[in-house]
Short mmCIF file of C-alpha atoms and ligand atoms in Angstrom, two decimals:
data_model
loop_
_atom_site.label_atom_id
_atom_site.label_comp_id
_atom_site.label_asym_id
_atom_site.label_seq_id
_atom_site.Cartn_x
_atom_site.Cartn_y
_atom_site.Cartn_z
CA UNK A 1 -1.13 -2.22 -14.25
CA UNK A 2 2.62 -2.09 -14.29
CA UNK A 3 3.28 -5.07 -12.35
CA UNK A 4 0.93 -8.53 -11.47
CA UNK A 5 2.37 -8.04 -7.75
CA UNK A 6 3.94 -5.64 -5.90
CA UNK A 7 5.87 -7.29 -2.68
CA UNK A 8 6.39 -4.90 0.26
CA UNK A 9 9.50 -6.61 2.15
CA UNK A 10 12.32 -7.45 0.76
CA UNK A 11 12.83 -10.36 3.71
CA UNK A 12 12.92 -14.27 3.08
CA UNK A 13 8.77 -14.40 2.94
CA UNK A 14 9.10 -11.30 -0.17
CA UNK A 15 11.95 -13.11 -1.75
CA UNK A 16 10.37 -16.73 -1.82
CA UNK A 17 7.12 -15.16 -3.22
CA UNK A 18 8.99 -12.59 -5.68
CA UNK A 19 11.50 -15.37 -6.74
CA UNK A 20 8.46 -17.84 -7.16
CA UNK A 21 6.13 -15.24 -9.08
CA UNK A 22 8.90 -14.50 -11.44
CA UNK A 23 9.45 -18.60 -12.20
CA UNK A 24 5.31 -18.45 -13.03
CA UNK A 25 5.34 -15.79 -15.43
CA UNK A 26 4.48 -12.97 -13.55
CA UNK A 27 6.11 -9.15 -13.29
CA UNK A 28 7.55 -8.43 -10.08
CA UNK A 29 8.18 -5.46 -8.19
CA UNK A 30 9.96 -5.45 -4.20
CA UNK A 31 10.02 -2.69 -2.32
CA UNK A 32 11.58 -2.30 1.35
CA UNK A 33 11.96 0.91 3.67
CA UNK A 34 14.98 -0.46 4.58
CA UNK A 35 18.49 0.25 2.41
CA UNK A 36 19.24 -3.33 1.83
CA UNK A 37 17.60 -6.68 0.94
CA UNK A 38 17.11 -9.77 3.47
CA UNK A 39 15.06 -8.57 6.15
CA UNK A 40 15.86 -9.50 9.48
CA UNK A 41 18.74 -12.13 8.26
CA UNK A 42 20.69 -9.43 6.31
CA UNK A 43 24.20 -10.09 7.07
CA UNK A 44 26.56 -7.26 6.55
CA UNK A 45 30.76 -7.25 5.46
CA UNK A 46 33.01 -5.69 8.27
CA UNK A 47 36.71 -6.69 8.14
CA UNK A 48 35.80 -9.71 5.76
CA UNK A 49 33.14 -10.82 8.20
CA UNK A 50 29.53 -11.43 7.83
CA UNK A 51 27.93 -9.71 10.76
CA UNK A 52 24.22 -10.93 11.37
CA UNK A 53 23.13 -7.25 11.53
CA UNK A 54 19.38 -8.31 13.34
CA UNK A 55 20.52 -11.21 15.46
CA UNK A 56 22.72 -14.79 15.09
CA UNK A 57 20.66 -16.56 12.62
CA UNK A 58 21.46 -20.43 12.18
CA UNK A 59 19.89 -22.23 9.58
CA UNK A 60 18.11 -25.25 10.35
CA UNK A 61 14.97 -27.50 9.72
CA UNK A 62 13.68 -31.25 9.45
CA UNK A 63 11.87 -30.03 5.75
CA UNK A 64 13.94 -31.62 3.16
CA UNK A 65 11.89 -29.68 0.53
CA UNK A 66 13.26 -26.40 1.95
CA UNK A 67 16.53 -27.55 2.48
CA UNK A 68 16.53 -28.31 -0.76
CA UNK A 69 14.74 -25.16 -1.83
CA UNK A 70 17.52 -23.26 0.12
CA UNK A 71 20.28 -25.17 -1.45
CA UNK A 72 19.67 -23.77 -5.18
CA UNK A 73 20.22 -20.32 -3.71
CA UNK A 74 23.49 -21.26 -1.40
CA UNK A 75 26.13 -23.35 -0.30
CA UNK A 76 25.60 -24.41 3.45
CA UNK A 77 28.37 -24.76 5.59
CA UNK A 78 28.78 -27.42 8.20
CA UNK A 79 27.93 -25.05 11.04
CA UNK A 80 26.76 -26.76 14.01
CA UNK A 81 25.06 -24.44 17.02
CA UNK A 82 26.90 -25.39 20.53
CA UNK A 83 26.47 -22.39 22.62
CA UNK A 84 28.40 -21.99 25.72
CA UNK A 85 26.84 -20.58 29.06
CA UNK A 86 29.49 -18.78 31.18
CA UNK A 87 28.40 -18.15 34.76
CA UNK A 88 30.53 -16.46 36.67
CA UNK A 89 33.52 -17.99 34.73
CA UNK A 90 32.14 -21.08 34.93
CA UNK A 91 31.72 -22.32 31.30
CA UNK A 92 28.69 -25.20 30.86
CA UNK A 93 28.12 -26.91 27.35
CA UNK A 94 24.37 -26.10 26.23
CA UNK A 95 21.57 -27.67 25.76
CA UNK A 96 21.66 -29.34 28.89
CA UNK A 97 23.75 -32.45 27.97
CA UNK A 98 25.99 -35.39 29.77
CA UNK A 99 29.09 -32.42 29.48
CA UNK A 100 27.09 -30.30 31.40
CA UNK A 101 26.42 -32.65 33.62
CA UNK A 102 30.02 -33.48 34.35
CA UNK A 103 31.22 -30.26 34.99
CA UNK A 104 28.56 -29.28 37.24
CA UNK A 105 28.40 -32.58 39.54
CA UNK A 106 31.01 -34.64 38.16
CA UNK A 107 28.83 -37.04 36.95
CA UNK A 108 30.31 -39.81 34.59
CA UNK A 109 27.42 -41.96 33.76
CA UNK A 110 24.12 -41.00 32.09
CA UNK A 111 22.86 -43.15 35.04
CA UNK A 112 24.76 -40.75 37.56
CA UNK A 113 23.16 -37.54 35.90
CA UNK A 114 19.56 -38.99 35.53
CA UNK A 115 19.98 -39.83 39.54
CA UNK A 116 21.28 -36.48 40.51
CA UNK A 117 18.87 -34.35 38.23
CA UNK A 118 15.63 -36.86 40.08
CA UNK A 119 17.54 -36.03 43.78
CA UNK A 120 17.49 -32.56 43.85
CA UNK A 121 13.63 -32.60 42.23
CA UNK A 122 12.98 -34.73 44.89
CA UNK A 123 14.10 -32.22 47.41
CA UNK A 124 12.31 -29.35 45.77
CA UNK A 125 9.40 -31.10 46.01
CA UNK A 126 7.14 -29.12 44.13
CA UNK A 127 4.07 -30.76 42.64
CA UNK A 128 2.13 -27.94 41.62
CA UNK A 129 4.60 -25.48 39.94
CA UNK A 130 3.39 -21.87 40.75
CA UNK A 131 5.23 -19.63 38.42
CA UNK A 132 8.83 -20.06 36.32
CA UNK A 133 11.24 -20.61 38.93
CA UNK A 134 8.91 -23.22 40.36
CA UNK A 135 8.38 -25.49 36.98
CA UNK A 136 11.88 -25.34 35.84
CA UNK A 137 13.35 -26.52 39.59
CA UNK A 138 10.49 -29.03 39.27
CA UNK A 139 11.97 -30.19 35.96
CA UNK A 140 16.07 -29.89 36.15
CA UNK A 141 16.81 -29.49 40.16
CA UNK A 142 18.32 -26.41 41.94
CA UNK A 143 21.75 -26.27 40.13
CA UNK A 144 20.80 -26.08 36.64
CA UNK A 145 17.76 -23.76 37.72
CA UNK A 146 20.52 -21.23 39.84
CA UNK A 147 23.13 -21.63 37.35
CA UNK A 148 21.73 -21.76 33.89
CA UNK A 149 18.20 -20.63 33.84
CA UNK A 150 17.53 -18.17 36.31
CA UNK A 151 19.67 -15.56 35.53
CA UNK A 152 19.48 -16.01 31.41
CA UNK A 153 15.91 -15.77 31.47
CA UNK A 154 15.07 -12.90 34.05
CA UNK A 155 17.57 -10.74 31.88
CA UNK A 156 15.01 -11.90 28.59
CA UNK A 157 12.13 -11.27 30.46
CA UNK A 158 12.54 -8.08 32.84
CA UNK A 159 11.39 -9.88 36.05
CA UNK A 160 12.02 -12.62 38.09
CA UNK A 161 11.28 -15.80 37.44
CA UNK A 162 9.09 -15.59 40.67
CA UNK A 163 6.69 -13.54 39.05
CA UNK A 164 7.10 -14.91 35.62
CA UNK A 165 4.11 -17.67 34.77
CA UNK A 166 5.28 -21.54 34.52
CA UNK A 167 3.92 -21.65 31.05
CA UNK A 168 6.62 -20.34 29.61
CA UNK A 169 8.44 -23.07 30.51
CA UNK A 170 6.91 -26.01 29.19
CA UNK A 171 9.89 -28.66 29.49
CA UNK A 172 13.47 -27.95 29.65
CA UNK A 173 15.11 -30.53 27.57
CA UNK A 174 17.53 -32.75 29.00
CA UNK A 175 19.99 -35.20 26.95
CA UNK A 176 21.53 -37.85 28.52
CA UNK A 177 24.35 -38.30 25.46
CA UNK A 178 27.37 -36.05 24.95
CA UNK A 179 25.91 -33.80 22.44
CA UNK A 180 26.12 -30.22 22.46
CA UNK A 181 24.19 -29.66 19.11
CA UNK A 182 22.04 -27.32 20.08
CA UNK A 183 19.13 -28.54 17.27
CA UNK A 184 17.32 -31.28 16.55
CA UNK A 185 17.38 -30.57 12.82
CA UNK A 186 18.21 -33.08 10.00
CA UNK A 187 19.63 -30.31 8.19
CA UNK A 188 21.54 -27.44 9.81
CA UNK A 189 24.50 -24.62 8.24
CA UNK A 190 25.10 -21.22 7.25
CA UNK A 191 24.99 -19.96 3.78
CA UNK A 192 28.20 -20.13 2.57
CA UNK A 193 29.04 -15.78 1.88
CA UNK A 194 26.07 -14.90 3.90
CA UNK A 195 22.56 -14.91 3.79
CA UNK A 196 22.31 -11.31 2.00
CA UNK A 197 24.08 -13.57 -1.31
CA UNK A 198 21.39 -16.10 -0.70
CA UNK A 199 18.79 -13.45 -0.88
CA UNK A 200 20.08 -11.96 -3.86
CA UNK A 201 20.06 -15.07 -6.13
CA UNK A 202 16.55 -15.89 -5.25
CA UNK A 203 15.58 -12.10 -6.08
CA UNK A 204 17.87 -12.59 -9.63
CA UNK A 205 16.53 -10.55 -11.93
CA UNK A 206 13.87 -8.77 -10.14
CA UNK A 207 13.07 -5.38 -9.88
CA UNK A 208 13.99 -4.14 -6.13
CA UNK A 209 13.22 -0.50 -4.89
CA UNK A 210 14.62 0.02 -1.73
CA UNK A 211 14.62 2.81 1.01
CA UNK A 212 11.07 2.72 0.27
CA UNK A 213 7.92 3.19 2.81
CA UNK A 214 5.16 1.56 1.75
CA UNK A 215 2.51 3.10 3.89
CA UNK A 216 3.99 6.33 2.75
CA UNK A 217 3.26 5.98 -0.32
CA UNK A 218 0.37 3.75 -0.38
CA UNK A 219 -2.27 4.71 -3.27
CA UNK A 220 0.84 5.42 -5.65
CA UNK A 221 2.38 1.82 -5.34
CA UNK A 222 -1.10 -0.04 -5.09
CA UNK A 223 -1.83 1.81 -8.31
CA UNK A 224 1.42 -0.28 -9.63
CA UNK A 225 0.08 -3.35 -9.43
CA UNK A 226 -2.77 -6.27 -9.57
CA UNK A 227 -2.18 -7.37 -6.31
CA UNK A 228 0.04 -6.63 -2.99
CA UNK A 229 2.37 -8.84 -0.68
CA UNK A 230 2.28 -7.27 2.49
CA UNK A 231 5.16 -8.25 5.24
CA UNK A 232 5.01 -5.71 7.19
CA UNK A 233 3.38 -5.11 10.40
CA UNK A 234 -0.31 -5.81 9.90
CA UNK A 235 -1.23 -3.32 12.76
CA UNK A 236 0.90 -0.90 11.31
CA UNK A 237 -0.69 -1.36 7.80
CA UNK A 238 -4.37 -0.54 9.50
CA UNK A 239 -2.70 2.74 11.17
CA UNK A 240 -2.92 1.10 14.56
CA UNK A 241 -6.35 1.38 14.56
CA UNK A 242 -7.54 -1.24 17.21
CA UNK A 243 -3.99 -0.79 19.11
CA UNK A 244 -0.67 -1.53 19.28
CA UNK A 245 0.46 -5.26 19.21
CA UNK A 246 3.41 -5.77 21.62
CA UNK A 247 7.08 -7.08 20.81
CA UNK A 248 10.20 -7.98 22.98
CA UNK A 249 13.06 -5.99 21.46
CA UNK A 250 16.58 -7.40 21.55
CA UNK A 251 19.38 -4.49 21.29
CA UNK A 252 22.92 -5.01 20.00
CA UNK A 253 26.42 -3.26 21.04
CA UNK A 254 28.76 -4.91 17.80
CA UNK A 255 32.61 -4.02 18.29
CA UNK A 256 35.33 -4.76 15.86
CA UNK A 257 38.14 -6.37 17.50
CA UNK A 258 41.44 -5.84 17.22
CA UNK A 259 42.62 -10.15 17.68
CA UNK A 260 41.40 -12.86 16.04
CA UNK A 261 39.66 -14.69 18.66
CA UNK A 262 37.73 -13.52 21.52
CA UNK A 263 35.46 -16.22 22.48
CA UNK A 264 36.64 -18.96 21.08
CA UNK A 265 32.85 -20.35 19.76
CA UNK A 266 29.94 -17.90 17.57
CA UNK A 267 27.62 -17.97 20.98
CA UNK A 268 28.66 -17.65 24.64
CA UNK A 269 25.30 -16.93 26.66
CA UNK A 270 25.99 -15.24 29.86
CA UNK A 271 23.73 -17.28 32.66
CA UNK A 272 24.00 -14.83 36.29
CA UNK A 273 21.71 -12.12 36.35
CA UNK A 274 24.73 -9.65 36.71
CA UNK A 275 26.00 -9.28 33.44
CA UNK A 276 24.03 -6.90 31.71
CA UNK A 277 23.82 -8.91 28.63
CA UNK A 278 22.34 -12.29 27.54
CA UNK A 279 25.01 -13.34 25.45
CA UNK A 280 27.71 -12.10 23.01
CA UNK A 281 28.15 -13.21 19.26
CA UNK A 282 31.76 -13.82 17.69
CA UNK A 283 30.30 -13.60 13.78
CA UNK A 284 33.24 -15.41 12.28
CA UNK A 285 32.92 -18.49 14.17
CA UNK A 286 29.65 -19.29 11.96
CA UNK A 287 31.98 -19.07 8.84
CA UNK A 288 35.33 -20.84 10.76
CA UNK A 289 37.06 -17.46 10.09
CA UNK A 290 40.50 -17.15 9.42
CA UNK A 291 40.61 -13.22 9.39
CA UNK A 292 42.84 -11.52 11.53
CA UNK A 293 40.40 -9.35 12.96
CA UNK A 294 36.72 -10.43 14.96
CA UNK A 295 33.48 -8.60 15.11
CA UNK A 296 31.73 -9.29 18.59
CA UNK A 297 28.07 -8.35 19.17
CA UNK A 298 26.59 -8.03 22.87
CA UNK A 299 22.98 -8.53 23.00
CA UNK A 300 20.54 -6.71 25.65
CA UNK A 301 17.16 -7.64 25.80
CA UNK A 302 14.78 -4.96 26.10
CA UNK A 303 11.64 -3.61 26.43
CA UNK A 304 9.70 -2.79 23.23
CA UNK A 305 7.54 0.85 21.70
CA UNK A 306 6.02 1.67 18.45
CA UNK A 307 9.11 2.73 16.30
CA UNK A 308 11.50 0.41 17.83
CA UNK A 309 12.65 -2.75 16.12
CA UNK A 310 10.38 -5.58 16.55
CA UNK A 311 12.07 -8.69 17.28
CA UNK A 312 9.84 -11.52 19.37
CA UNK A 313 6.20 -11.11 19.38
CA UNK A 314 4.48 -11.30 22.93
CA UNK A 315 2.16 -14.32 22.42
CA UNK A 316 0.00 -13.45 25.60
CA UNK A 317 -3.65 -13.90 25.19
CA UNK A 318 -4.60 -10.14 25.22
CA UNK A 319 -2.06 -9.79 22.11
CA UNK A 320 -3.38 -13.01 20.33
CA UNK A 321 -6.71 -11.40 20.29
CA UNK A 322 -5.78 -8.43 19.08
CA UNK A 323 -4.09 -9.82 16.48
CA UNK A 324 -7.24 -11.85 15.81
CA UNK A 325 -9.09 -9.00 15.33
CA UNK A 326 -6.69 -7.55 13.00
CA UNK A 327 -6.76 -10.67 11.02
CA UNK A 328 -10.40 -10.12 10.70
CA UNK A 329 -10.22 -6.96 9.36
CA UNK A 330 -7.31 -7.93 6.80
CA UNK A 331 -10.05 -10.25 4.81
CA UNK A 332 -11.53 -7.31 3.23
CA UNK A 333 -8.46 -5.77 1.75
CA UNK A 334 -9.14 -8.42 -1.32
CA UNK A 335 -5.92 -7.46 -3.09
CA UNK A 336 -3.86 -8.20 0.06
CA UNK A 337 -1.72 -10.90 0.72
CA UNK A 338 -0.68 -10.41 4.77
CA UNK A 339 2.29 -12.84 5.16
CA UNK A 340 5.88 -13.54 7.54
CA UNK A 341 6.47 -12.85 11.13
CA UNK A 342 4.86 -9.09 10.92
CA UNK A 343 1.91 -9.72 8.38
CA UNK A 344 1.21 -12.53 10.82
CA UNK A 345 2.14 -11.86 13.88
CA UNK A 346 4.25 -14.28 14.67
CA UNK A 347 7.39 -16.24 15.55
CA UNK A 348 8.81 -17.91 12.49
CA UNK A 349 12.06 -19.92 12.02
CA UNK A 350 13.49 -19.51 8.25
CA UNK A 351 12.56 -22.69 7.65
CA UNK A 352 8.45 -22.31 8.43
CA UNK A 353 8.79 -19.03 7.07
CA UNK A 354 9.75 -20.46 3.69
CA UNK A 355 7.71 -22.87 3.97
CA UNK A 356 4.60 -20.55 4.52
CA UNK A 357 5.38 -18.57 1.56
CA UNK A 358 5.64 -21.45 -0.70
CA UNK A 359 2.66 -22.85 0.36
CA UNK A 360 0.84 -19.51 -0.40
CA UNK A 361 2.74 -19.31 -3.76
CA UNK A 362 1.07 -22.95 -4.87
CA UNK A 363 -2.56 -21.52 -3.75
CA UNK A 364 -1.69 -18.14 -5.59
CA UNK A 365 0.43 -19.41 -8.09
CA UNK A 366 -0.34 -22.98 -8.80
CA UNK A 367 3.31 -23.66 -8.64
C1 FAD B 1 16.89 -12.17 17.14
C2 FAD B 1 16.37 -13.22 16.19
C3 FAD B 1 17.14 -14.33 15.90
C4 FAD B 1 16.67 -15.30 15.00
N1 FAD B 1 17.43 -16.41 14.78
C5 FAD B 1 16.97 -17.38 13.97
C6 FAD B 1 17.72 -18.57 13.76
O1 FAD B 1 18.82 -18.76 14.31
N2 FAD B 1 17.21 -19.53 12.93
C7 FAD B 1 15.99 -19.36 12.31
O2 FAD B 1 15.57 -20.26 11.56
N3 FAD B 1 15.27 -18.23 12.47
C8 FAD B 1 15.72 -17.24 13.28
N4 FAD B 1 14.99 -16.09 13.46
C9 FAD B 1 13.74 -15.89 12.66
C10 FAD B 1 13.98 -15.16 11.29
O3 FAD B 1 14.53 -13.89 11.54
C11 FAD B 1 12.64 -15.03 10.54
O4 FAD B 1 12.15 -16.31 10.23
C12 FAD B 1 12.70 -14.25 9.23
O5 FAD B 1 13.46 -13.08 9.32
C13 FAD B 1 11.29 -13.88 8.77
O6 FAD B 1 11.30 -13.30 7.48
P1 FAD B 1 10.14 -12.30 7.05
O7 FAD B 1 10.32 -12.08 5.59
O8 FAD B 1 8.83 -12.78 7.53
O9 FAD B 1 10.41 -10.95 7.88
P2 FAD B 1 11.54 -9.85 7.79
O10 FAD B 1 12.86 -10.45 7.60
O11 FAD B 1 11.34 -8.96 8.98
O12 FAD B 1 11.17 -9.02 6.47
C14 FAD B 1 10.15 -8.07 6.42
C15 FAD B 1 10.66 -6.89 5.62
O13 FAD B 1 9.58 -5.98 5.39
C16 FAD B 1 10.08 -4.67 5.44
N5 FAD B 1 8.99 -3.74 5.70
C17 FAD B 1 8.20 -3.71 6.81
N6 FAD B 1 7.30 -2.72 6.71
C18 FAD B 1 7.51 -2.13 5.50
C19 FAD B 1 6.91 -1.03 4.84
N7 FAD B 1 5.89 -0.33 5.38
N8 FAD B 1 7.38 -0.68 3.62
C20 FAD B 1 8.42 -1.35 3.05
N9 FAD B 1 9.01 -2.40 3.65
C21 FAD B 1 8.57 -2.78 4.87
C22 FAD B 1 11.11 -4.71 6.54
O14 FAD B 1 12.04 -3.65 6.42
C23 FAD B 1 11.75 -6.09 6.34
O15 FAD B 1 12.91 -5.99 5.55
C24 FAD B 1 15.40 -15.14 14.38
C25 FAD B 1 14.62 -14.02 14.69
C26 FAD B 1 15.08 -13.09 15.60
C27 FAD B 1 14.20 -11.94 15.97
#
């Protein structure tokens, strides 16, 4: 054999395990279908700008180990997330926080805003929450249900809240403090030049292939090597043999600009259900660009088929099972390692994702 592993994905999971396999020794070979490196946090250079190609991605995480991990591959920035939800004009500070209370009640005191919040509960009365729109009036009141939620999430979801069920809503977090940081994260920034530079120091010195299928090509690259780091999809990699597992898909209009500030903040989320679009990104504002030009992307949520991008796996129980079964099915493939959001089926911050892959790397690795 060629190479001890052969890592299909070129994302943060293949880059941890490549970057860690090459510190123990090993030969190292990444593939991705893709044309670049980074997976889904790729960030690509228009006008000077580092465009998050696959979605805003903010980094952030109460692990000191992977902050510190992270911090050998990039500069962070300062970079705090304080979205902005404009309704109608109407521009709130998010999360839900003493600002937002102010401008929608004029509420001074955290007193004020805890007694108007428990009012219009109160008048909802709701005790048993039926569905979406029920649980969140049950846990913020009418206003910030009308204004903030409703809209926002029927656009994420394709249906009303009426029909959506109140699990999805566990709690609705509510701060009583002026603080729009959107995280509760010890540790929050953006790598300073982007996260495709961060990706590229941890994959130093390692052979990449890109523009490369893996399931295209499948007996040829096993033959490569000892064992295999699979990231993609795992129903994919059994040729969708017990069905399709279901995403939410999330598309993106990006526009260059000719100004150099549109928005005035990186995320403005667009609350009434009118606006076709769930919120628009201004990339430079996670950098605090000074370039004359700005690169806005519009985001659509949308439905989800086989061939489309897969953003947000649907956690419902009849896709849990299947996934189940396909995990079943992925202990006989002995030389397989099925790992990241896609190998797993499932939502991952950076942060966990990172973490994951260096806690496989000690079993596999004994680093
Ligand atoms: C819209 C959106 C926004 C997000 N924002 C944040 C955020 O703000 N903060 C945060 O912490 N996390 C965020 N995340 C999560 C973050 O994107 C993931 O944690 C991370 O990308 C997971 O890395 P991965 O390596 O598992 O997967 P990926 O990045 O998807 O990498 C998998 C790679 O495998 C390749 N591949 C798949 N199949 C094959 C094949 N057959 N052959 C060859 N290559 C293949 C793919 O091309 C891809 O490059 C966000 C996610 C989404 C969807």
């Amino acid at each position: 054999m060629k190479y001890d592993y052969l890592i299909v994905g070129a994302g943060l999971y293949g880059a941890v395990f490549a970057h860690e396999a090459k510190k123990a020794g090993k030969k190292v070979l990444v593939i991705d279908r893709r044309d670049h490196i980074a997976g889904n946090v790729y960030t690509e250079e228009v006008e000077d700008i580092h465009v998050h190609k696959y979605g805003a991605h903010i980094f952030h995480t109460n692990n000191k180990n992977v902050w510190e991990y992270v911090n050998q591959f990039a500069e962070f920035n300062r970079f705090t997330n304080s979205p902005v939800a404009n309704y109608r004009g109407e521009l709130y500070s998010l999360p839900f926080n003493m600002y937002t209370f102010n401008k929608m009640w004029g509420v001074v005191t955290p007193e004020e805003a805890a007694a108007k919040i428990e009012e219009q509960r109160l008048v909802a009365g709701i005790s048993e929450p039926r569905n979406l729109e029920e649980q969140a009036i049950s846990l913020v009141g009418t206003d910030i249900y009308e204004k903030l939620v409703k809209g926002y999430t029927e656009k994420q979801w394709g249906r009303p809240c009426s029909e959506l069920p109140a699990f999805i809503i566990k709690r609705l977090p509510v701060r009583l403090t002026f603080d729009n940081n959107y995280f509760n994260a010890l540790y929050q920034g953006i790598p300073v030049g982007g996260y495709t530079k961060m990706v590229w120091n941890m994959l130093e010195g390692i052979e990449i292939r890109l523009g490369v299928d893996y399931l295209e090509e499948k007996e040829t690259l096993d033959a490569l090597a000892d064992k295999v780091v699979y990231t993609g999809a795992i129903d994919a990699y059994f040729e969708y043999k017990l069905g399709v597992l279901e995403y939410r898909s999330v598309r993106f209009e990006t526009e260059v600009l000719d100004k150099p500030n549109f928005q005035g903040n990186a995320a403005v989320n667009y609350t009434d259900a009118k606006t076709p679009w769930t919120r628009i990104i201004e990339h430079k504002w996670f950098e605090f660009g000074t370039q004359p030009k700005t690169v806005i992307s519009r985001e659509y949520s949308s439905e989800w088929k086989v061939g489309d991008e897969p953003y947000y796996p649907v956690n419902d129980k009849k896709n849990t099972e299947l996934y189940q079964e396909y995990k079943g099915l992925s202990s006989s493939q002995e030389k397989v390692i099925f790992g990241g959001r896609l190998g797993e089926y499932r939502y991952y911050d950076m942060d966990a994702v990172i973490a994951s892959a260096l806690e496989k790397c000690k079993d596999e690795l004994g680093n």
